[in-house]
């Protein structure tokens, strides 16, 4: 997504929807603390990747974002070991 950080993509989308982390948490069921961690770029505070994948799926749907792009951005910003390591 044009080299933008995940926190910037999500922050811009929230602004475009005149929404907040609290409203997004209520709409998606994603804990607000995790949404805040995403918005602050504190990805180490998030649960394991399968949970984040599910959260990003829900967030992408609500904010009219492409899930695949979000997921690729997340993976690029985190050190995700491949299976067997």
PDB file of N, CA, C and O in Angstrom:
ATOM      1  N   UNK A   1       0.845  -1.200   0.000  1.00  0.00           N
ATOM      2  CA  UNK A   1       0.000   0.000   0.000  1.00  0.00           C
ATOM      3  C   UNK A   1       0.880   1.249   0.000  1.00  0.00           C
ATOM      4  O   UNK A   1       0.910   1.999   0.953  1.00  0.00           O
ATOM      5  N   UNK A   2       1.592   1.413  -1.068  1.00  0.00           N
ATOM      6  CA  UNK A   2       2.414   2.598  -1.282  1.00  0.00           C
ATOM      7  C   UNK A   2       3.470   2.804  -0.206  1.00  0.00           C
ATOM      8  O   UNK A   2       3.834   3.931   0.093  1.00  0.00           O
ATOM      9  N   UNK A   3       3.944   1.735   0.433  1.00  0.00           N
ATOM     10  CA  UNK A   3       4.993   1.853   1.429  1.00  0.00           C
ATOM     11  C   UNK A   3       4.575   2.478   2.740  1.00  0.00           C
ATOM     12  O   UNK A   3       5.407   2.792   3.574  1.00  0.00           O
ATOM     13  N   UNK A   4       3.282   2.665   2.942  1.00  0.00           N
ATOM     14  CA  UNK A   4       2.805   3.247   4.204  1.00  0.00           C
ATOM     15  C   UNK A   4       2.849   2.200   5.306  1.00  0.00           C
ATOM     16  O   UNK A   4       2.699   1.015   5.062  1.00  0.00           O
ATOM     17  N   UNK A   5       3.023   2.681   6.522  1.00  0.00           N
ATOM     18  CA  UNK A   5       2.990   1.795   7.681  1.00  0.00           C
ATOM     19  C   UNK A   5       1.549   1.423   8.002  1.00  0.00           C
ATOM     20  O   UNK A   5       0.617   2.186   7.734  1.00  0.00           O
ATOM     21  N   UNK A   6       1.382   0.267   8.608  1.00  0.00           N
ATOM     22  CA  UNK A   6       0.056  -0.215   8.972  1.00  0.00           C
ATOM     23  C   UNK A   6      -0.684   0.803   9.836  1.00  0.00           C
ATOM     24  O   UNK A   6      -1.865   1.075   9.616  1.00  0.00           O
ATOM     25  N   UNK A   7       0.022   1.390  10.805  1.00  0.00           N
ATOM     26  CA  UNK A   7      -0.627   2.358  11.695  1.00  0.00           C
ATOM     27  C   UNK A   7      -1.154   3.555  10.911  1.00  0.00           C
ATOM     28  O   UNK A   7      -2.212   4.103  11.230  1.00  0.00           O
ATOM     29  N   UNK A   8      -0.442   3.980   9.872  1.00  0.00           N
ATOM     30  CA  UNK A   8      -0.880   5.120   9.073  1.00  0.00           C
ATOM     31  C   UNK A   8      -2.079   4.765   8.191  1.00  0.00           C
ATOM     32  O   UNK A   8      -3.014   5.549   8.056  1.00  0.00           O
ATOM     33  N   UNK A   9      -2.046   3.565   7.623  1.00  0.00           N
ATOM     34  CA  UNK A   9      -3.161   3.107   6.790  1.00  0.00           C
ATOM     35  C   UNK A   9      -4.435   3.052   7.622  1.00  0.00           C
ATOM     36  O   UNK A   9      -5.488   3.563   7.226  1.00  0.00           O
ATOM     37  N   UNK A  10      -4.339   2.429   8.797  1.00  0.00           N
ATOM     38  CA  UNK A  10      -5.514   2.285   9.663  1.00  0.00           C
ATOM     39  C   UNK A  10      -5.969   3.635  10.217  1.00  0.00           C
ATOM     40  O   UNK A  10      -7.169   3.914  10.284  1.00  0.00           O
ATOM     41  N   UNK A  11      -5.013   4.469  10.603  1.00  0.00           N
ATOM     42  CA  UNK A  11      -5.357   5.793  11.127  1.00  0.00           C
ATOM     43  C   UNK A  11      -6.071   6.638  10.085  1.00  0.00           C
ATOM     44  O   UNK A  11      -7.080   7.286  10.388  1.00  0.00           O
ATOM     45  N   UNK A  12      -5.562   6.625   8.857  1.00  0.00           N
ATOM     46  CA  UNK A  12      -6.199   7.384   7.775  1.00  0.00           C
ATOM     47  C   UNK A  12      -7.611   6.863   7.502  1.00  0.00           C
ATOM     48  O   UNK A  12      -8.539   7.642   7.300  1.00  0.00           O
ATOM     49  N   UNK A  13      -7.758   5.533   7.491  1.00  0.00           N
ATOM     50  CA  UNK A  13      -9.071   4.944   7.235  1.00  0.00           C
ATOM     51  C   UNK A  13     -10.061   5.299   8.344  1.00  0.00           C
ATOM     52  O   UNK A  13     -11.222   5.596   8.068  1.00  0.00           O
ATOM     53  N   UNK A  14      -9.604   5.292   9.587  1.00  0.00           N
ATOM     54  CA  UNK A  14     -10.479   5.684  10.706  1.00  0.00           C
ATOM     55  C   UNK A  14     -10.912   7.139  10.543  1.00  0.00           C
ATOM     56  O   UNK A  14     -12.082   7.465  10.735  1.00  0.00           O
ATOM     57  N   UNK A  15      -9.960   8.004  10.185  1.00  0.00           N
ATOM     58  CA  UNK A  15     -10.274   9.418   9.972  1.00  0.00           C
ATOM     59  C   UNK A  15     -11.294   9.579   8.838  1.00  0.00           C
ATOM     60  O   UNK A  15     -12.250  10.353   8.955  1.00  0.00           O
ATOM     61  N   UNK A  16     -11.085   8.847   7.756  1.00  0.00           N
ATOM     62  CA  UNK A  16     -11.992   8.941   6.600  1.00  0.00           C
ATOM     63  C   UNK A  16     -13.408   8.488   6.940  1.00  0.00           C
ATOM     64  O   UNK A  16     -14.369   8.923   6.311  1.00  0.00           O
ATOM     65  N   UNK A  17     -13.534   7.619   7.915  1.00  0.00           N
ATOM     66  CA  UNK A  17     -14.847   7.119   8.335  1.00  0.00           C
ATOM     67  C   UNK A  17     -15.376   7.872   9.559  1.00  0.00           C
ATOM     68  O   UNK A  17     -16.407   7.488  10.119  1.00  0.00           O
ATOM     69  N   UNK A  18     -14.666   8.928   9.952  1.00  0.00           N
ATOM     70  CA  UNK A  18     -15.052   9.681  11.145  1.00  0.00           C
ATOM     71  C   UNK A  18     -15.340   8.737  12.311  1.00  0.00           C
ATOM     72  O   UNK A  18     -16.362   8.842  12.985  1.00  0.00           O
ATOM     73  N   UNK A  19     -14.414   7.815  12.515  1.00  0.00           N
ATOM     74  CA  UNK A  19     -14.598   6.806  13.546  1.00  0.00           C
ATOM     75  C   UNK A  19     -13.483   6.893  14.576  1.00  0.00           C
ATOM     76  O   UNK A  19     -12.587   7.724  14.467  1.00  0.00           O
ATOM     77  N   UNK A  20     -13.565   6.034  15.575  1.00  0.00           N
ATOM     78  CA  UNK A  20     -12.567   6.004  16.644  1.00  0.00           C
ATOM     79  C   UNK A  20     -12.229   4.549  16.948  1.00  0.00           C
ATOM     80  O   UNK A  20     -12.922   3.628  16.505  1.00  0.00           O
ATOM     81  N   UNK A  21     -11.178   4.360  17.729  1.00  0.00           N
ATOM     82  CA  UNK A  21     -10.805   2.994  18.104  1.00  0.00           C
ATOM     83  C   UNK A  21     -11.930   2.339  18.908  1.00  0.00           C
ATOM     84  O   UNK A  21     -12.195   1.147  18.757  1.00  0.00           O
ATOM     85  N   UNK A  22     -12.607   3.124  19.716  1.00  0.00           N
ATOM     86  CA  UNK A  22     -13.710   2.579  20.518  1.00  0.00           C
ATOM     87  C   UNK A  22     -14.855   2.102  19.626  1.00  0.00           C
ATOM     88  O   UNK A  22     -15.366   0.998  19.799  1.00  0.00           O
ATOM     89  N   UNK A  23     -15.242   2.940  18.658  1.00  0.00           N
ATOM     90  CA  UNK A  23     -16.322   2.542  17.741  1.00  0.00           C
ATOM     91  C   UNK A  23     -15.921   1.325  16.919  1.00  0.00           C
ATOM     92  O   UNK A  23     -16.735   0.426  16.687  1.00  0.00           O
ATOM     93  N   UNK A  24     -14.663   1.302  16.470  1.00  0.00           N
ATOM     94  CA  UNK A  24     -14.187   0.173  15.675  1.00  0.00           C
ATOM     95  C   UNK A  24     -14.207  -1.107  16.504  1.00  0.00           C
ATOM     96  O   UNK A  24     -14.610  -2.158  16.017  1.00  0.00           O
ATOM     97  N   UNK A  25     -13.816  -1.013  17.765  1.00  0.00           N
ATOM     98  CA  UNK A  25     -13.843  -2.178  18.653  1.00  0.00           C
ATOM     99  C   UNK A  25     -15.279  -2.682  18.836  1.00  0.00           C
ATOM    100  O   UNK A  25     -15.530  -3.891  18.786  1.00  0.00           O
ATOM    101  N   UNK A  26     -16.208  -1.754  19.022  1.00  0.00           N
ATOM    102  CA  UNK A  26     -17.609  -2.146  19.210  1.00  0.00           C
ATOM    103  C   UNK A  26     -18.164  -2.804  17.953  1.00  0.00           C
ATOM    104  O   UNK A  26     -18.918  -3.770  18.027  1.00  0.00           O
ATOM    105  N   UNK A  27     -17.790  -2.301  16.795  1.00  0.00           N
ATOM    106  CA  UNK A  27     -18.311  -2.811  15.528  1.00  0.00           C
ATOM    107  C   UNK A  27     -17.703  -4.153  15.145  1.00  0.00           C
ATOM    108  O   UNK A  27     -18.397  -5.011  14.620  1.00  0.00           O
ATOM    109  N   UNK A  28     -16.415  -4.327  15.408  1.00  0.00           N
ATOM    110  CA  UNK A  28     -15.717  -5.535  14.959  1.00  0.00           C
ATOM    111  C   UNK A  28     -15.610  -6.626  16.012  1.00  0.00           C
ATOM    112  O   UNK A  28     -15.379  -7.782  15.675  1.00  0.00           O
ATOM    113  N   UNK A  29     -15.717  -6.248  17.280  1.00  0.00           N
ATOM    114  CA  UNK A  29     -15.496  -7.217  18.345  1.00  0.00           C
ATOM    115  C   UNK A  29     -14.016  -7.402  18.669  1.00  0.00           C
ATOM    116  O   UNK A  29     -13.658  -8.219  19.500  1.00  0.00           O
ATOM    117  N   UNK A  30     -13.159  -6.625  18.005  1.00  0.00           N
ATOM    118  CA  UNK A  30     -11.723  -6.669  18.282  1.00  0.00           C
ATOM    119  C   UNK A  30     -11.475  -5.845  19.546  1.00  0.00           C
ATOM    120  O   UNK A  30     -11.943  -4.710  19.637  1.00  0.00           O
ATOM    121  N   UNK A  31     -10.770  -6.387  20.534  1.00  0.00           N
ATOM    122  CA  UNK A  31     -10.514  -5.618  21.752  1.00  0.00           C
ATOM    123  C   UNK A  31      -9.873  -4.260  21.437  1.00  0.00           C
ATOM    124  O   UNK A  31      -8.962  -4.172  20.614  1.00  0.00           O
ATOM    125  N   UNK A  32     -10.367  -3.223  22.092  1.00  0.00           N
ATOM    126  CA  UNK A  32      -9.880  -1.870  21.817  1.00  0.00           C
ATOM    127  C   UNK A  32      -8.380  -1.747  22.064  1.00  0.00           C
ATOM    128  O   UNK A  32      -7.681  -1.026  21.350  1.00  0.00           O
ATOM    129  N   UNK A  33      -7.865  -2.459  23.042  1.00  0.00           N
ATOM    130  CA  UNK A  33      -6.428  -2.412  23.318  1.00  0.00           C
ATOM    131  C   UNK A  33      -5.601  -2.868  22.122  1.00  0.00           C
ATOM    132  O   UNK A  33      -4.544  -2.296  21.832  1.00  0.00           O
ATOM    133  N   UNK A  34      -6.092  -3.871  21.409  1.00  0.00           N
ATOM    134  CA  UNK A  34      -5.370  -4.349  20.228  1.00  0.00           C
ATOM    135  C   UNK A  34      -5.490  -3.347  19.083  1.00  0.00           C
ATOM    136  O   UNK A  34      -4.539  -3.147  18.332  1.00  0.00           O
ATOM    137  N   UNK A  35      -6.638  -2.724  18.963  1.00  0.00           N
ATOM    138  CA  UNK A  35      -6.801  -1.694  17.930  1.00  0.00           C
ATOM    139  C   UNK A  35      -5.849  -0.534  18.214  1.00  0.00           C
ATOM    140  O   UNK A  35      -5.172  -0.035  17.308  1.00  0.00           O
ATOM    141  N   UNK A  36      -5.762  -0.146  19.478  1.00  0.00           N
ATOM    142  CA  UNK A  36      -4.834   0.942  19.836  1.00  0.00           C
ATOM    143  C   UNK A  36      -3.395   0.540  19.545  1.00  0.00           C
ATOM    144  O   UNK A  36      -2.605   1.358  19.075  1.00  0.00           O
ATOM    145  N   UNK A  37      -3.037  -0.709  19.818  1.00  0.00           N
ATOM    146  CA  UNK A  37      -1.681  -1.177  19.514  1.00  0.00           C
ATOM    147  C   UNK A  37      -1.400  -1.098  18.016  1.00  0.00           C
ATOM    148  O   UNK A  37      -0.308  -0.688  17.604  1.00  0.00           O
ATOM    149  N   UNK A  38      -2.380  -1.471  17.201  1.00  0.00           N
ATOM    150  CA  UNK A  38      -2.231  -1.363  15.747  1.00  0.00           C
ATOM    151  C   UNK A  38      -2.051   0.099  15.335  1.00  0.00           C
ATOM    152  O   UNK A  38      -1.191   0.423  14.517  1.00  0.00           O
ATOM    153  N   UNK A  39      -2.863   0.979  15.913  1.00  0.00           N
ATOM    154  CA  UNK A  39      -2.820   2.403  15.555  1.00  0.00           C
ATOM    155  C   UNK A  39      -1.548   3.093  16.043  1.00  0.00           C
ATOM    156  O   UNK A  39      -1.133   4.105  15.474  1.00  0.00           O
ATOM    157  N   UNK A  40      -0.936   2.547  17.089  1.00  0.00           N
ATOM    158  CA  UNK A  40       0.290   3.135  17.634  1.00  0.00           C
ATOM    159  C   UNK A  40       1.541   2.447  17.086  1.00  0.00           C
ATOM    160  O   UNK A  40       2.657   2.821  17.444  1.00  0.00           O
ATOM    161  N   UNK A  41       1.343   1.440  16.248  1.00  0.00           N
ATOM    162  CA  UNK A  41       2.480   0.730  15.677  1.00  0.00           C
ATOM    163  C   UNK A  41       3.202  -0.161  16.661  1.00  0.00           C
ATOM    164  O   UNK A  41       4.346  -0.550  16.440  1.00  0.00           O
ATOM    165  N   UNK A  42       2.536  -0.515  17.749  1.00  0.00           N
ATOM    166  CA  UNK A  42       3.140  -1.370  18.777  1.00  0.00           C
ATOM    167  C   UNK A  42       2.718  -2.821  18.529  1.00  0.00           C
ATOM    168  O   UNK A  42       1.960  -3.415  19.290  1.00  0.00           O
ATOM    169  N   UNK A  43       3.235  -3.364  17.446  1.00  0.00           N
ATOM    170  CA  UNK A  43       2.805  -4.678  16.991  1.00  0.00           C
ATOM    171  C   UNK A  43       3.230  -5.811  17.915  1.00  0.00           C
ATOM    172  O   UNK A  43       2.618  -6.871  17.920  1.00  0.00           O
ATOM    173  N   UNK A  44       4.252  -5.589  18.730  1.00  0.00           N
ATOM    174  CA  UNK A  44       4.696  -6.629  19.665  1.00  0.00           C
ATOM    175  C   UNK A  44       3.672  -6.868  20.778  1.00  0.00           C
ATOM    176  O   UNK A  44       3.729  -7.884  21.469  1.00  0.00           O
ATOM    177  N   UNK A  45       2.766  -5.935  20.956  1.00  0.00           N
ATOM    178  CA  UNK A  45       1.741  -6.069  22.005  1.00  0.00           C
ATOM    179  C   UNK A  45       0.536  -6.880  21.524  1.00  0.00           C
ATOM    180  O   UNK A  45      -0.399  -7.094  22.284  1.00  0.00           O
ATOM    181  N   UNK A  46       0.560  -7.295  20.263  1.00  0.00           N
ATOM    182  CA  UNK A  46      -0.565  -8.029  19.695  1.00  0.00           C
ATOM    183  C   UNK A  46      -0.442  -9.520  19.969  1.00  0.00           C
ATOM    184  O   UNK A  46       0.658 -10.028  20.210  1.00  0.00           O
ATOM    185  N   UNK A  47      -1.561 -10.238  19.900  1.00  0.00           N
ATOM    186  CA  UNK A  47      -1.517 -11.690  20.098  1.00  0.00           C
ATOM    187  C   UNK A  47      -0.857 -12.365  18.887  1.00  0.00           C
ATOM    188  O   UNK A  47      -0.464 -11.688  17.936  1.00  0.00           O
ATOM    189  N   UNK A  48      -0.758 -13.699  18.901  1.00  0.00           N
ATOM    190  CA  UNK A  48      -0.153 -14.415  17.767  1.00  0.00           C
ATOM    191  C   UNK A  48      -0.838 -14.087  16.429  1.00  0.00           C
ATOM    192  O   UNK A  48      -2.012 -13.711  16.383  1.00  0.00           O
ATOM    193  N   UNK A  49      -0.069 -14.258  15.365  1.00  0.00           N
ATOM    194  CA  UNK A  49      -0.489 -13.873  14.015  1.00  0.00           C
ATOM    195  C   UNK A  49      -1.874 -14.374  13.586  1.00  0.00           C
ATOM    196  O   UNK A  49      -2.611 -13.618  12.957  1.00  0.00           O
ATOM    197  N   UNK A  50      -2.264 -15.612  13.899  1.00  0.00           N
ATOM    198  CA  UNK A  50      -3.598 -16.045  13.455  1.00  0.00           C
ATOM    199  C   UNK A  50      -4.731 -15.159  14.007  1.00  0.00           C
ATOM    200  O   UNK A  50      -5.721 -14.912  13.323  1.00  0.00           O
ATOM    201  N   UNK A  51      -4.554 -14.671  15.220  1.00  0.00           N
ATOM    202  CA  UNK A  51      -5.556 -13.773  15.799  1.00  0.00           C
ATOM    203  C   UNK A  51      -5.534 -12.428  15.075  1.00  0.00           C
ATOM    204  O   UNK A  51      -6.578 -11.869  14.756  1.00  0.00           O
ATOM    205  N   UNK A  52      -4.342 -11.913  14.850  1.00  0.00           N
ATOM    206  CA  UNK A  52      -4.212 -10.625  14.168  1.00  0.00           C
ATOM    207  C   UNK A  52      -4.816 -10.715  12.772  1.00  0.00           C
ATOM    208  O   UNK A  52      -5.497  -9.794  12.323  1.00  0.00           O
ATOM    209  N   UNK A  53      -4.605 -11.845  12.118  1.00  0.00           N
ATOM    210  CA  UNK A  53      -5.171 -12.040  10.773  1.00  0.00           C
ATOM    211  C   UNK A  53      -6.693 -11.906  10.827  1.00  0.00           C
ATOM    212  O   UNK A  53      -7.298 -11.239   9.988  1.00  0.00           O
ATOM    213  N   UNK A  54      -7.304 -12.542  11.799  1.00  0.00           N
ATOM    214  CA  UNK A  54      -8.752 -12.437  11.961  1.00  0.00           C
ATOM    215  C   UNK A  54      -9.193 -11.011  12.271  1.00  0.00           C
ATOM    216  O   UNK A  54     -10.189 -10.532  11.739  1.00  0.00           O
ATOM    217  N   UNK A  55      -8.439 -10.343  13.130  1.00  0.00           N
ATOM    218  CA  UNK A  55      -8.758  -8.954  13.472  1.00  0.00           C
ATOM    219  C   UNK A  55      -8.667  -8.059  12.242  1.00  0.00           C
ATOM    220  O   UNK A  55      -9.546  -7.225  11.997  1.00  0.00           O
ATOM    221  N   UNK A  56      -7.608  -8.240  11.460  1.00  0.00           N
ATOM    222  CA  UNK A  56      -7.439  -7.401  10.268  1.00  0.00           C
ATOM    223  C   UNK A  56      -8.520  -7.681   9.228  1.00  0.00           C
ATOM    224  O   UNK A  56      -8.933  -6.768   8.513  1.00  0.00           O
ATOM    225  N   UNK A  57      -8.999  -8.917   9.177  1.00  0.00           N
ATOM    226  CA  UNK A  57     -10.100  -9.251   8.269  1.00  0.00           C
ATOM    227  C   UNK A  57     -11.341  -8.431   8.628  1.00  0.00           C
ATOM    228  O   UNK A  57     -11.979  -7.825   7.764  1.00  0.00           O
ATOM    229  N   UNK A  58     -11.674  -8.402   9.910  1.00  0.00           N
ATOM    230  CA  UNK A  58     -12.840  -7.659  10.376  1.00  0.00           C
ATOM    231  C   UNK A  58     -12.656  -6.154  10.166  1.00  0.00           C
ATOM    232  O   UNK A  58     -13.575  -5.455   9.714  1.00  0.00           O
ATOM    233  N   UNK A  59     -11.477  -5.652  10.511  1.00  0.00           N
ATOM    234  CA  UNK A  59     -11.191  -4.223  10.387  1.00  0.00           C
ATOM    235  C   UNK A  59     -11.242  -3.794   8.927  1.00  0.00           C
ATOM    236  O   UNK A  59     -11.832  -2.761   8.591  1.00  0.00           O
ATOM    237  N   UNK A  60     -10.651  -4.586   8.046  1.00  0.00           N
ATOM    238  CA  UNK A  60     -10.644  -4.266   6.617  1.00  0.00           C
ATOM    239  C   UNK A  60     -12.071  -4.162   6.082  1.00  0.00           C
ATOM    240  O   UNK A  60     -12.397  -3.249   5.312  1.00  0.00           O
ATOM    241  N   UNK A  61     -12.926  -5.070   6.513  1.00  0.00           N
ATOM    242  CA  UNK A  61     -14.316  -5.072   6.065  1.00  0.00           C
ATOM    243  C   UNK A  61     -15.048  -3.797   6.480  1.00  0.00           C
ATOM    244  O   UNK A  61     -15.743  -3.175   5.682  1.00  0.00           O
ATOM    245  N   UNK A  62     -14.861  -3.384   7.711  1.00  0.00           N
ATOM    246  CA  UNK A  62     -15.551  -2.203   8.233  1.00  0.00           C
ATOM    247  C   UNK A  62     -15.001  -0.909   7.640  1.00  0.00           C
ATOM    248  O   UNK A  62     -15.749   0.022   7.344  1.00  0.00           O
ATOM    249  N   UNK A  63     -13.686  -0.852   7.431  1.00  0.00           N
ATOM    250  CA  UNK A  63     -13.057   0.389   6.960  1.00  0.00           C
ATOM    251  C   UNK A  63     -12.869   0.426   5.441  1.00  0.00           C
ATOM    252  O   UNK A  63     -12.200   1.309   4.912  1.00  0.00           O
ATOM    253  N   UNK A  64     -13.475  -0.533   4.739  1.00  0.00           N
ATOM    254  CA  UNK A  64     -13.388  -0.586   3.273  1.00  0.00           C
ATOM    255  C   UNK A  64     -11.942  -0.632   2.783  1.00  0.00           C
ATOM    256  O   UNK A  64     -11.555   0.091   1.859  1.00  0.00           O
ATOM    257  N   UNK A  65     -11.143  -1.487   3.431  1.00  0.00           N
ATOM    258  CA  UNK A  65      -9.750  -1.662   3.038  1.00  0.00           C
ATOM    259  C   UNK A  65      -9.568  -3.057   2.450  1.00  0.00           C
ATOM    260  O   UNK A  65     -10.389  -3.953   2.668  1.00  0.00           O
ATOM    261  N   UNK A  66      -8.495  -3.238   1.710  1.00  0.00           N
ATOM    262  CA  UNK A  66      -8.185  -4.534   1.138  1.00  0.00           C
ATOM    263  C   UNK A  66      -7.445  -5.372   2.186  1.00  0.00           C
ATOM    264  O   UNK A  66      -6.344  -5.004   2.598  1.00  0.00           O
ATOM    265  N   UNK A  67      -8.060  -6.468   2.608  1.00  0.00           N
ATOM    266  CA  UNK A  67      -7.453  -7.295   3.642  1.00  0.00           C
ATOM    267  C   UNK A  67      -6.068  -7.773   3.234  1.00  0.00           C
ATOM    268  O   UNK A  67      -5.134  -7.738   4.025  1.00  0.00           O
ATOM    269  N   UNK A  68      -5.927  -8.245   2.003  1.00  0.00           N
ATOM    270  CA  UNK A  68      -4.648  -8.790   1.561  1.00  0.00           C
ATOM    271  C   UNK A  68      -3.533  -7.755   1.708  1.00  0.00           C
ATOM    272  O   UNK A  68      -2.450  -8.063   2.188  1.00  0.00           O
ATOM    273  N   UNK A  69      -3.820  -6.514   1.317  1.00  0.00           N
ATOM    274  CA  UNK A  69      -2.818  -5.450   1.453  1.00  0.00           C
ATOM    275  C   UNK A  69      -2.470  -5.200   2.923  1.00  0.00           C
ATOM    276  O   UNK A  69      -1.303  -5.018   3.267  1.00  0.00           O
ATOM    277  N   UNK A  70      -3.496  -5.184   3.777  1.00  0.00           N
ATOM    278  CA  UNK A  70      -3.242  -4.996   5.212  1.00  0.00           C
ATOM    279  C   UNK A  70      -2.373  -6.123   5.762  1.00  0.00           C
ATOM    280  O   UNK A  70      -1.426  -5.884   6.511  1.00  0.00           O
ATOM    281  N   UNK A  71      -2.716  -7.342   5.399  1.00  0.00           N
ATOM    282  CA  UNK A  71      -1.992  -8.500   5.902  1.00  0.00           C
ATOM    283  C   UNK A  71      -0.539  -8.475   5.437  1.00  0.00           C
ATOM    284  O   UNK A  71       0.375  -8.763   6.208  1.00  0.00           O
ATOM    285  N   UNK A  72      -0.325  -8.152   4.169  1.00  0.00           N
ATOM    286  CA  UNK A  72       1.043  -8.082   3.649  1.00  0.00           C
ATOM    287  C   UNK A  72       1.839  -6.981   4.354  1.00  0.00           C
ATOM    288  O   UNK A  72       3.022  -7.154   4.654  1.00  0.00           O
ATOM    289  N   UNK A  73       1.183  -5.862   4.622  1.00  0.00           N
ATOM    290  CA  UNK A  73       1.848  -4.768   5.335  1.00  0.00           C
ATOM    291  C   UNK A  73       2.217  -5.217   6.750  1.00  0.00           C
ATOM    292  O   UNK A  73       3.342  -4.994   7.214  1.00  0.00           O
ATOM    293  N   UNK A  74       1.276  -5.872   7.423  1.00  0.00           N
ATOM    294  CA  UNK A  74       1.539  -6.380   8.781  1.00  0.00           C
ATOM    295  C   UNK A  74       2.721  -7.345   8.759  1.00  0.00           C
ATOM    296  O   UNK A  74       3.647  -7.227   9.565  1.00  0.00           O
ATOM    297  N   UNK A  75       2.691  -8.306   7.846  1.00  0.00           N
ATOM    298  CA  UNK A  75       3.768  -9.295   7.779  1.00  0.00           C
ATOM    299  C   UNK A  75       5.105  -8.622   7.493  1.00  0.00           C
ATOM    300  O   UNK A  75       6.129  -9.049   8.013  1.00  0.00           O
ATOM    301  N   UNK A  76       5.090  -7.585   6.684  1.00  0.00           N
ATOM    302  CA  UNK A  76       6.319  -6.874   6.367  1.00  0.00           C
ATOM    303  C   UNK A  76       6.888  -6.106   7.552  1.00  0.00           C
ATOM    304  O   UNK A  76       8.082  -5.835   7.608  1.00  0.00           O
ATOM    305  N   UNK A  77       6.027  -5.745   8.493  1.00  0.00           N
ATOM    306  CA  UNK A  77       6.466  -4.976   9.662  1.00  0.00           C
ATOM    307  C   UNK A  77       6.802  -5.855  10.859  1.00  0.00           C
ATOM    308  O   UNK A  77       7.293  -5.363  11.864  1.00  0.00           O
ATOM    309  N   UNK A  78       6.509  -7.124  10.763  1.00  0.00           N
ATOM    310  CA  UNK A  78       6.783  -8.030  11.871  1.00  0.00           C
ATOM    311  C   UNK A  78       7.736  -9.112  11.399  1.00  0.00           C
ATOM    312  O   UNK A  78       7.835  -9.395  10.207  1.00  0.00           O
ATOM    313  N   UNK A  79       8.395  -9.716  12.327  1.00  0.00           N
ATOM    314  CA  UNK A  79       9.271 -10.833  11.999  1.00  0.00           C
ATOM    315  C   UNK A  79       8.484 -12.113  12.228  1.00  0.00           C
ATOM    316  O   UNK A  79       8.383 -12.573  13.363  1.00  0.00           O
ATOM    317  N   UNK A  80       7.884 -12.603  11.163  1.00  0.00           N
ATOM    318  CA  UNK A  80       7.090 -13.814  11.285  1.00  0.00           C
ATOM    319  C   UNK A  80       7.937 -15.007  10.868  1.00  0.00           C
ATOM    320  O   UNK A  80       8.236 -15.169   9.692  1.00  0.00           O
ATOM    321  N   UNK A  81       8.322 -15.849  11.827  1.00  0.00           N
ATOM    322  CA  UNK A  81       9.112 -17.013  11.457  1.00  0.00           C
ATOM    323  C   UNK A  81       8.285 -17.975  10.616  1.00  0.00           C
ATOM    324  O   UNK A  81       7.083 -18.105  10.825  1.00  0.00           O
ATOM    325  N   UNK A  82       8.942 -18.603   9.683  1.00  0.00           N
ATOM    326  CA  UNK A  82       8.227 -19.596   8.899  1.00  0.00           C
ATOM    327  C   UNK A  82       8.115 -20.868   9.720  1.00  0.00           C
ATOM    328  O   UNK A  82       8.820 -21.067  10.697  1.00  0.00           O
ATOM    329  N   UNK A  83       7.243 -21.725   9.319  1.00  0.00           N
ATOM    330  CA  UNK A  83       6.997 -22.940  10.064  1.00  0.00           C
ATOM    331  C   UNK A  83       8.273 -23.783  10.140  1.00  0.00           C
ATOM    332  O   UNK A  83       9.040 -23.854   9.198  1.00  0.00           O
ATOM    333  N   UNK A  84       8.508 -24.379  11.287  1.00  0.00           N
ATOM    334  CA  UNK A  84       9.671 -25.221  11.472  1.00  0.00           C
ATOM    335  C   UNK A  84      10.879 -24.498  12.045  1.00  0.00           C
ATOM    336  O   UNK A  84      11.916 -25.102  12.257  1.00  0.00           O
ATOM    337  N   UNK A  85      10.758 -23.216  12.302  1.00  0.00           N
ATOM    338  CA  UNK A  85      11.899 -22.467  12.860  1.00  0.00           C
ATOM    339  C   UNK A  85      11.717 -22.228  14.329  1.00  0.00           C
ATOM    340  O   UNK A  85      10.715 -21.981  14.833  1.00  0.00           O
TER     341      UNK A  85
END
